[in-house]
N, CA, C and O atoms as a printed pandas DataFrame, in Angstrom:
     atom_number atom_name residue_name chain_id  residue_number  x_coord  y_coord  z_coord
0              1         N          MET        A               1    0.670   -2.802   -0.430
1              2        CA          MET        A               1    0.987   -3.977   -1.395
2              3         C          MET        A               1    1.920   -3.747   -2.232
3              4         O          MET        A               1    2.067   -2.615   -2.693
4              5         N          ASP        A               2    2.833   -4.926   -2.629
5              6        CA          ASP        A               2    3.633   -4.557   -3.599
6              7         C          ASP        A               2    3.060   -5.056   -4.858
7              8         O          ASP        A               2    1.984   -5.654   -4.872
8              9         N          GLY        A               3    3.740   -4.831   -5.896
9             10        CA          GLY        A               3    3.280   -5.226   -7.432
10            11         C          GLY        A               3    3.216   -6.746   -7.757
11            12         O          GLY        A               3    2.858   -7.161   -8.859
12            13         N          ASP        A               4    3.575   -7.523   -6.756
13            14        CA          ASP        A               4    3.424   -9.024   -7.029
14            15         C          ASP        A               4    2.076   -9.403   -6.753
15            16         O          ASP        A               4    1.676  -10.519   -7.083
16            17         N          ALA        A               5    1.181   -8.394   -6.054
17            18        CA          ALA        A               5   -0.128   -8.957   -5.633
18            19         C          ALA        A               5   -0.946   -9.232   -7.014
19            20         O          ALA        A               5   -1.805  -10.109   -7.107
20            21         N          LEU        A               6   -0.555   -8.344   -8.097
21            22        CA          LEU        A               6   -1.194   -8.653   -9.542
22            23         C          LEU        A               6   -0.318   -9.332  -10.376
23            24         O          LEU        A               6    0.866   -9.006  -10.466
24            25         N          ASP        A               7   -0.785  -10.204  -10.959
25            26        CA          ASP        A               7   -0.063  -10.899  -11.912
26            27         C          ASP        A               7   -1.044  -11.525  -13.008
27            28         O          ASP        A               7   -2.221  -11.164  -13.032
28            29         N          GLN        A               8   -0.501  -12.560  -14.006
29            30        CA          GLN        A               8   -1.480  -12.783  -15.042
30            31         C          GLN        A               8   -2.677  -13.431  -14.570
31            32         O          GLN        A               8   -3.657  -13.333  -15.309
32            33         N          ARG        A               9   -2.808  -14.097  -13.452
33            34        CA          ARG        A               9   -4.043  -14.745  -13.016
34            35         C          ARG        A               9   -5.015  -13.775  -12.688
35            36         O          ARG        A               9   -6.168  -14.204  -12.644
36            37         N          THR        A              10   -4.812  -12.351  -12.399
37            38        CA          THR        A              10   -5.709  -11.435  -12.058
38            39         C          THR        A              10   -6.403  -10.927  -13.144
39            40         O          THR        A              10   -5.807  -10.402  -14.085
40            41         N          SER        A              11   -7.831  -11.054  -13.092
41            42        CA          SER        A              11   -8.649  -10.574  -14.008
42            43         C          SER        A              11   -8.671   -9.114  -13.974
43            44         O          SER        A              11   -8.353   -8.572  -12.916
44            45         N          PRO        A              12   -9.055   -8.280  -15.145
45            46        CA          PRO        A              12   -9.185   -6.658  -15.170
46            47         C          PRO        A              12  -10.100   -6.527  -14.219
47            48         O          PRO        A              12   -9.729   -5.675  -13.413
48            49         N          SER        A              13  -11.254   -7.044  -13.918
49            50        CA          SER        A              13  -12.045   -6.557  -13.028
50            51         C          SER        A              13  -11.612   -6.808  -11.599
51            52         O          SER        A              13  -12.024   -6.004  -10.762
52            53         N          ASP        A              14  -10.979   -7.629  -11.269
53            54        CA          ASP        A              14  -10.177   -7.959  -10.040
54            55         C          ASP        A              14   -9.236   -6.955   -9.656
55            56         O          ASP        A              14   -9.046   -6.571   -8.502
56            57         N          ALA        A              15   -8.569   -6.488  -10.843
57            58        CA          ALA        A              15   -7.368   -5.392  -10.834
58            59         C          ALA        A              15   -8.172   -4.059  -10.280
59            60         O          ALA        A              15   -7.695   -3.376   -9.374
60            61         N          VAL        A              16   -9.278   -3.790  -10.829
61            62        CA          VAL        A              16  -10.033   -2.482  -10.718
62            63         C          VAL        A              16  -10.427   -2.685   -9.281
63            64         O          VAL        A              16   -9.949   -1.873   -8.488
64            65         N          GLU        A              17  -11.254   -3.674   -8.781
65            66        CA          GLU        A              17  -11.669   -3.972   -7.455
66            67         C          GLU        A              17  -10.414   -3.797   -6.390
67            68         O          GLU        A              17  -10.544   -3.167   -5.341
68            69         N          LEU        A              18   -9.396   -4.326   -6.725
69            70        CA          LEU        A              18   -8.306   -4.125   -5.895
70            71         C          LEU        A              18   -7.624   -2.663   -5.792
71            72         O          LEU        A              18   -6.995   -2.329   -4.787
72            73         N          ARG        A              19   -7.784   -1.883   -6.825
73            74        CA          ARG        A              19   -7.281   -0.654   -6.812
74            75         C          ARG        A              19   -8.272    0.263   -6.115
75            76         O          ARG        A              19   -7.865    1.229   -5.470
76            77         N          LEU        A              20   -9.543   -0.016   -6.231
77            78        CA          LEU        A              20  -10.697    0.704   -5.136
78            79         C          LEU        A              20  -10.417    0.388   -3.962
79            80         O          LEU        A              20  -10.324    1.336   -3.183
80            81         N          ASP        A              21  -10.206   -0.884   -3.454
81            82        CA          ASP        A              21  -10.004   -1.280   -2.175
82            83         C          ASP        A              21   -8.570   -0.513   -1.582
83            84         O          ASP        A              21   -8.610    0.117   -0.525
84            85         N          VAL        A              22   -7.461   -0.626   -2.289
85            86        CA          VAL        A              22   -6.334   -0.027   -1.949
86            87         C          VAL        A              22   -6.641    1.484   -1.762
87            88         O          VAL        A              22   -6.214    2.021   -0.740
88            89         N          GLU        A              23   -7.246    2.110   -2.536
89            90        CA          GLU        A              23   -7.739    3.602   -2.391
90            91         C          GLU        A              23   -8.470    3.839   -1.123
91            92         O          GLU        A              23   -8.057    4.669   -0.313
92            93         N          ARG        A              24   -9.661    3.061   -0.900
93            94        CA          ARG        A              24  -10.325    3.103    0.369
94            95         C          ARG        A              24   -9.411    2.975    1.622
95            96         O          ARG        A              24   -9.382    3.781    2.551
96            97         N          ALA        A              25   -8.703    1.895    1.513
97            98        CA          ALA        A              25   -7.725    1.706    2.642
98            99         C          ALA        A              25   -6.737    2.580    2.890
99           100         O          ALA        A              25   -6.365    2.697    4.057
100          101         N          THR        A              26   -6.114    3.369    1.848
101          102        CA          THR        A              26   -5.284    4.476    2.085
102          103         C          THR        A              26   -5.902    5.742    2.643
103          104         O          THR        A              26   -5.278    6.557    3.323
104          105         N          ARG        A              27   -7.129    5.840    2.316
105          106        CA          ARG        A              27   -7.994    7.125    2.999
106          107         C          ARG        A              27   -8.212    6.975    4.550
107          108         O          ARG        A              27   -8.576    7.902    5.273
108          109         N          GLN        A              28   -7.902    5.489    5.040
109          110        CA          GLN        A              28   -8.045    5.282    6.408
110          111         C          GLN        A              28   -6.798    5.574    7.157
111          112         O          GLN        A              28   -6.823    5.521    8.387
112          113         N          LEU        A              29   -5.634    5.900    6.478
113          114        CA          LEU        A              29   -4.504    6.198    6.920
114          115         C          LEU        A              29   -4.447    7.612    7.446
115          116         O          LEU        A              29   -5.328    8.365    7.028
116          117         N          SER        A              30   -3.476    8.148    8.374
117          118        CA          SER        A              30   -3.399    9.439    8.728
118          119         C          SER        A              30   -2.815   10.106    7.658
119          120         O          SER        A              30   -2.076    9.484    6.894
120          121         N          THR        A              31   -3.075   11.426    7.481
121          122        CA          THR        A              31   -2.644   12.297    6.559
122          123         C          THR        A              31   -1.152   12.084    6.281
123          124         O          THR        A              31   -0.725   11.741    5.178
124          125         N          THR        A              32   -0.356   12.321    7.406
125          126        CA          THR        A              32    1.112   12.104    7.203
126          127         C          THR        A              32    1.415   10.990    6.720
127          128         O          THR        A              32    2.172   10.964    5.750
128          129         N          GLU        A              33    0.786    9.513    7.399
129          130        CA          GLU        A              33    1.157    8.203    6.728
130          131         C          GLU        A              33    0.906    8.113    5.306
131          132         O          GLU        A              33    1.682    7.447    4.621
132          133         N          ARG        A              34   -0.361    8.863    4.627
133          134        CA          ARG        A              34   -0.470    8.714    3.446
134          135         C          ARG        A              34    0.291    9.552    2.503
135          136         O          ARG        A              34    0.512    9.157    1.358
136          137         N          ILE        A              35    0.780   10.919    3.024
137          138        CA          ILE        A              35    1.657   11.667    2.215
138          139         C          ILE        A              35    3.104   10.891    2.079
139          140         O          ILE        A              35    3.629   10.801    0.970
140          141         N          VAL        A              36    3.730   10.331    3.259
141          142        CA          VAL        A              36    4.741    9.633    3.195
142          143         C          VAL        A              36    4.852    8.633    2.333
143          144         O          VAL        A              36    5.851    8.490    1.629
144          145         N          LEU        A              37    3.739    7.774    2.306
145          146        CA          LEU        A              37    3.812    6.419    1.561
146          147         C          LEU        A              37    3.580    6.796    0.140
147          148         O          LEU        A              37    4.019    6.026   -0.714
148          149         N          ARG        A              38    2.958    7.863   -0.230
149          150        CA          ARG        A              38    2.842    8.302   -1.658
150          151         C          ARG        A              38    4.157    8.796   -2.250
151          152         O          ARG        A              38    4.388    8.769   -3.459
152          153         N          HIS        A              39    5.017    9.256   -1.313
153          154        CA          HIS        A              39    6.226    9.747   -1.797
154          155         C          HIS        A              39    7.236    8.691   -1.977
155          156         O          HIS        A              39    8.119    8.741   -2.833
156          157         N          VAL        A              40    7.042    7.573   -0.990
157          158        CA          VAL        A              40    8.072    6.461   -0.991
158          159         C          VAL        A              40    7.590    5.588   -1.992
159          160         O          VAL        A              40    8.493    5.113   -2.681
160          161         N          VAL        A              41    6.368    5.205   -2.304
161          162        CA          VAL        A              41    5.851    4.105   -3.141
162          163         C          VAL        A              41    5.863    4.506   -4.472
163          164         O          VAL        A              41    6.474    3.859   -5.323
164          165         N          GLN        A              42    5.104    5.739   -4.780
165          166        CA          GLN        A              42    4.830    6.020   -6.182
166          167         C          GLN        A              42    5.942    6.442   -6.847
167          168         O          GLN        A              42    6.176    5.835   -7.893
168          169         N          PRO        A              43    6.820    7.459   -6.482
169          170        CA          PRO        A              43    7.750    7.882   -7.367
170          171         C          PRO        A              43    9.172    7.078   -6.988
171          172         O          PRO        A              43   10.230    7.338   -7.560
172          173         N          GLY        A              44    9.042    6.079   -5.956
173          174        CA          GLY        A              44   10.102    5.349   -5.476
174          175         C          GLY        A              44   11.199    6.112   -4.916
175          176         O          GLY        A              44   12.370    5.746   -5.022
176          177         N          LEU        A              45   10.793    7.285   -4.256
177          178        CA          LEU        A              45   12.117    7.971   -3.513
178          179         C          LEU        A              45   12.553    7.101   -2.376
179          180         O          LEU        A              45   11.875    6.223   -1.843
180          181         N          SER        A              46   13.751    7.453   -2.081
181          182        CA          SER        A              46   14.338    6.772   -0.773
182          183         C          SER        A              46   13.809    7.456    0.495
183          184         O          SER        A              46   13.180    8.503    0.346
184          185         N          HIS        A              47   13.982    7.015    1.599
185          186        CA          HIS        A              47   13.684    7.484    2.834
186          187         C          HIS        A              47   14.234    8.865    2.973
187          188         O          HIS        A              47   13.486    9.794    3.275
188          189         N          ASP        A              48   15.721    9.067    2.732
189          190        CA          ASP        A              48   16.256   10.133    3.007
190          191         C          ASP        A              48   15.763   11.142    1.904
191          192         O          ASP        A              48   15.740   12.321    2.257
192          193         N          GLU        A              49   15.380   10.862    0.666
193          194        CA          GLU        A              49   14.874   11.798   -0.203
194          195         C          GLU        A              49   13.498   12.303    0.221
195          196         O          GLU        A              49   13.271   13.508    0.122
196          197         N          VAL        A              50   12.577   11.487    0.678
197          198        CA          VAL        A              50   11.333   11.935    1.246
198          199         C          VAL        A              50   11.631   12.795    2.424
199          200         O          VAL        A              50   10.981   13.827    2.584
200          201         N          ALA        A              51   12.519   12.465    3.218
201          202        CA          ALA        A              51   12.708   13.699    4.563
202          203         C          ALA        A              51   13.021   14.815    3.988
203          204         O          ALA        A              51   12.343   15.798    4.289
204          205         N          CYS        A              52   14.032   14.955    3.094
205          206        CA          CYS        A              52   14.439   16.030    2.569
206          207         C          CYS        A              52   13.269   16.825    1.873
207          208         O          CYS        A              52   13.158   18.012    2.179
208          209         N          VAL        A              53   12.401   16.288    0.978
209          210        CA          VAL        A              53   11.227   16.975    0.291
210          211         C          VAL        A              53   10.286   17.153    1.213
211          212         O          VAL        A              53    9.629   18.150    0.915
212          213         N          LEU        A              54    9.879   16.608    2.284
213          214        CA          LEU        A              54    8.923   16.866    3.150
214          215         C          LEU        A              54    9.327   17.845    4.503
215          216         O          LEU        A              54    8.565   18.466    5.244
216          217         N          ALA        A              55   10.682   17.750    4.531
217          218        CA          ALA        A              55   11.276   18.531    5.695
218          219         C          ALA        A              55   10.807   18.043    7.056
219          220         O          ALA        A              55   10.205   18.711    7.897
220          221         N          MET        A              56   11.233   16.588    7.148
221          222        CA          MET        A              56   11.074   15.647    8.178
222          223         C          MET        A              56   12.177   15.032    8.657
223          224         O          MET        A              56   13.030   14.721    7.826
224          225         N          PRO        A              57   12.382   14.764    9.875
225          226        CA          PRO        A              57   13.572   14.160   10.341
226          227         C          PRO        A              57   13.231   12.667    9.460
227          228         O          PRO        A              57   12.141   12.349    8.985
228          229         N          LEU        A              58   14.418   11.944    9.416
229          230        CA          LEU        A              58   14.537   10.678    8.703
230          231         C          LEU        A              58   13.578    9.604    9.589
231          232         O          LEU        A              58   12.750    8.833    9.106
232          233         N          GLY        A              59   13.883    9.750   10.874
233          234        CA          GLY        A              59   13.283    8.753   11.771
234          235         C          GLY        A              59   11.620    8.873   11.487
235          236         O          GLY        A              59   10.943    7.855   11.343
236          237         N          THR        A              60   11.189    9.877   11.439
237          238        CA          THR        A              60    9.830   10.259   11.295
238          239         C          THR        A              60    9.407    9.610   10.014
239          240         O          THR        A              60    8.386    8.925   10.074
240          241         N          VAL        A              61   10.069    9.721    8.785
241          242        CA          VAL        A              61    9.703    9.242    7.710
242          243         C          VAL        A              61    9.618    7.732    7.747
243          244         O          VAL        A              61    8.654    7.109    7.303
244          245         N          LYS        A              62   10.618    7.215    8.268
245          246        CA          LYS        A              62   10.595    5.862    8.551
246          247         C          LYS        A              62    9.421    5.316    9.362
247          248         O          LYS        A              62    8.697    4.405    8.962
248          249         N          SER        A              63    9.275    6.012   10.658
249          250        CA          SER        A              63    7.998    5.318   11.481
250          251         C          SER        A              63    6.752    5.442   10.673
251          252         O          SER        A              63    6.043    4.438   10.622
252          253         N          HIS        A              64    6.369    6.516   10.030
253          254        CA          HIS        A              64    5.282    6.623    9.201
254          255         C          HIS        A              64    5.177    5.790    8.163
255          256         O          HIS        A              64    4.099    5.236    7.947
256          257         N          THR        A              65    6.239    5.579    7.387
257          258        CA          THR        A              65    6.070    4.414    6.374
258          259         C          THR        A              65    5.786    3.162    7.006
259          260         O          THR        A              65    4.804    2.552    6.581
260          261         N          LYS        A              66    6.466    2.647    7.959
261          262        CA          LYS        A              66    6.342    1.481    8.863
262          263         C          LYS        A              66    4.914    1.281    9.182
263          264         O          LYS        A              66    4.280    0.310    8.767
264          265         N          ARG        A              67    4.397    2.247    9.952
265          266        CA          ARG        A              67    3.043    2.307   10.267
266          267         C          ARG        A              67    1.991    2.209    9.130
267          268         O          ARG        A              67    1.052    1.415    9.181
268          269         N          GLY        A              68    2.191    3.004    8.173
269          270        CA          GLY        A              68    1.341    3.145    6.966
270          271         C          GLY        A              68    1.259    1.678    6.421
271          272         O          GLY        A              68    0.168    1.113    6.350
272          273         N          LYS        A              69    2.400    1.079    6.044
273          274        CA          LYS        A              69    2.490    0.002    5.456
274          275         C          LYS        A              69    1.652   -1.330    6.180
275          276         O          LYS        A              69    0.887   -2.130    5.641
276          277         N          ALA        A              70    2.080   -1.247    7.543
277          278        CA          ALA        A              70    1.353   -2.156    8.437
278          279         C          ALA        A              70   -0.293   -2.049    8.503
279          280         O          ALA        A              70   -0.968   -3.078    8.527
280          281         N          LYS        A              71   -0.846   -0.849    8.527
281          282        CA          LYS        A              71   -2.158   -0.474    8.341
282          283         C          LYS        A              71   -2.597   -0.933    7.072
283          284         O          LYS        A              71   -3.672   -1.528    7.146
284          285         N          LEU        A              72   -2.107   -0.849    5.910
285          286        CA          LEU        A              72   -2.493   -1.123    4.669
286          287         C          LEU        A              72   -2.581   -2.830    4.507
287          288         O          LEU        A              72   -3.485   -3.404    3.900
288          289         N          ARG        A              73   -1.598   -3.406    5.092
289          290        CA          ARG        A              73   -1.383   -4.697    5.235
290          291         C          ARG        A              73   -2.564   -5.303    6.028
291          292         O          ARG        A              73   -3.175   -6.208    5.460
292          293         N          ALA        A              74   -2.907   -4.990    7.064
293          294        CA          ALA        A              74   -3.934   -5.255    7.862
294          295         C          ALA        A              74   -5.525   -5.011    7.056
295          296         O          ALA        A              74   -6.401   -5.873    6.993
296          297         N          LEU        A              75   -5.598   -3.811    6.563
297          298        CA          LEU        A              75   -6.858   -3.443    5.861
298          299         C          LEU        A              75   -6.930   -4.378    4.679
299          300         O          LEU        A              75   -8.045   -4.729    4.293
300          301         N          LEU        A              76   -5.773   -4.844    4.026
301          302        CA          LEU        A              76   -6.045   -5.555    2.870
302          303         C          LEU        A              76   -5.847   -6.902    2.832
303          304         O          LEU        A              76   -5.773   -7.507    1.762
304          305         N          ALA        A              77   -5.744   -7.486    4.008
305          306        CA          ALA        A              77   -5.472   -8.811    4.321
306          307         C          ALA        A              77   -6.269   -9.861    3.558
307          308         O          ALA        A              77   -5.762  -10.864    3.056
308          309         N          ASP        A              78   -7.626   -9.526    3.512
309          310        CA          ASP        A              78   -8.418  -10.209    2.798
310          311         C          ASP        A              78   -8.076  -10.586    1.378
311          312         O          ASP        A              78   -8.141  -11.729    0.924
312          313         N          TRP        A              79   -7.657   -9.365    0.642
313          314        CA          TRP        A              79   -7.188   -9.594   -0.737
314          315         C          TRP        A              79   -6.207  -10.550   -0.835
315          316         O          TRP        A              79   -6.294  -11.320   -1.792
316          317         N          GLN        A              80   -5.033  -10.716    0.152
317          318        CA          GLN        A              80   -4.074  -11.695    0.301
318          319         C          GLN        A              80   -4.412  -13.122    0.484
319          320         O          GLN        A              80   -3.868  -14.031   -0.143
320          321         N          ALA        A              81   -5.357  -13.280    1.395
321          322        CA          ALA        A              81   -5.981  -14.422    1.617
322          323         C          ALA        A              81   -6.790  -15.214    0.398
323          324         O          ALA        A              81   -6.809  -16.428    0.197
324          325         N          THR        A              82   -7.473  -14.129   -0.378
325          326        CA          THR        A              82   -8.178  -14.535   -1.550
326          327         C          THR        A              82   -7.322  -15.013   -2.577
327          328         O          THR        A              82   -7.511  -16.078   -3.165
328          329         N          SER        A              83   -6.225  -14.105   -2.834
329          330        CA          SER        A              83   -5.227  -14.583   -3.809
330          331         C          SER        A              83   -4.719  -16.033   -3.467
331          332         O          SER        A              83   -4.618  -16.878   -4.356
332          333         N          ARG        A              84   -4.440  -16.264   -2.320
333          334        CA          ARG        A              84   -3.697  -17.526   -1.981
334          335         C          ARG        A              84   -4.703  -18.502   -2.429
335          336         O          ARG        A              84   -4.345  -19.421   -3.166
336          337         N          GLU        A              85   -5.989  -18.385   -2.036
337          338        CA          GLU        A              85   -6.840  -19.345   -2.168
338          339         C          GLU        A              85   -7.132  -19.800   -3.635
339          340         O          GLU        A              85   -7.176  -20.971   -4.011
340          341         N          GLU        A              86   -7.335  -18.621   -4.449
341          342        CA          GLU        A              86   -7.269  -18.727   -5.980
342          343         C          GLU        A              86   -6.159  -19.460   -6.638
343          344         O          GLU        A              86   -6.376  -20.179   -7.614
344          345         N          VAL        A              87   -4.902  -19.290   -6.101
345          346        CA          VAL        A              87   -3.873  -19.843   -6.615
346          347         C          VAL        A              87   -3.831  -21.245   -6.510
347          348         O          VAL        A              87   -3.267  -21.903   -7.385
348          349         N          ARG        A              88   -4.422  -21.833   -5.434
349          350        CA          ARG        A              88   -4.485  -23.130   -4.925
350          351         C          ARG        A              88   -5.297  -24.077   -5.947
351          352         O          ARG        A              88   -5.039  -25.264   -6.146
352          353         N          LYS        A              89   -6.390  -23.286   -6.596
353          354        CA          LYS        A              89   -7.547  -23.738   -7.288
354          355         C          LYS        A              89   -6.896  -24.338   -8.589
355          356         O          LYS        A              89   -7.607  -24.841   -9.460
């Protein structure tokens, strides 16, 4: 999920709940997907930089990033649906 998921309409308790759900969802990724995504998302490294740091081919980094993000999107789809419903209220 990107940073846009949380905005001024998100209560602190919802933010904590979302963080816990993201952590749970992240644990369902493969180890490699989790490691690659942490390098790409948290410090904001480029795919080239992650490939260098992890000594992986660039294509492998891109594949794991794409698969990991798709899995997280699916696992956290309820949050996106709930957010849209609350915005409409």
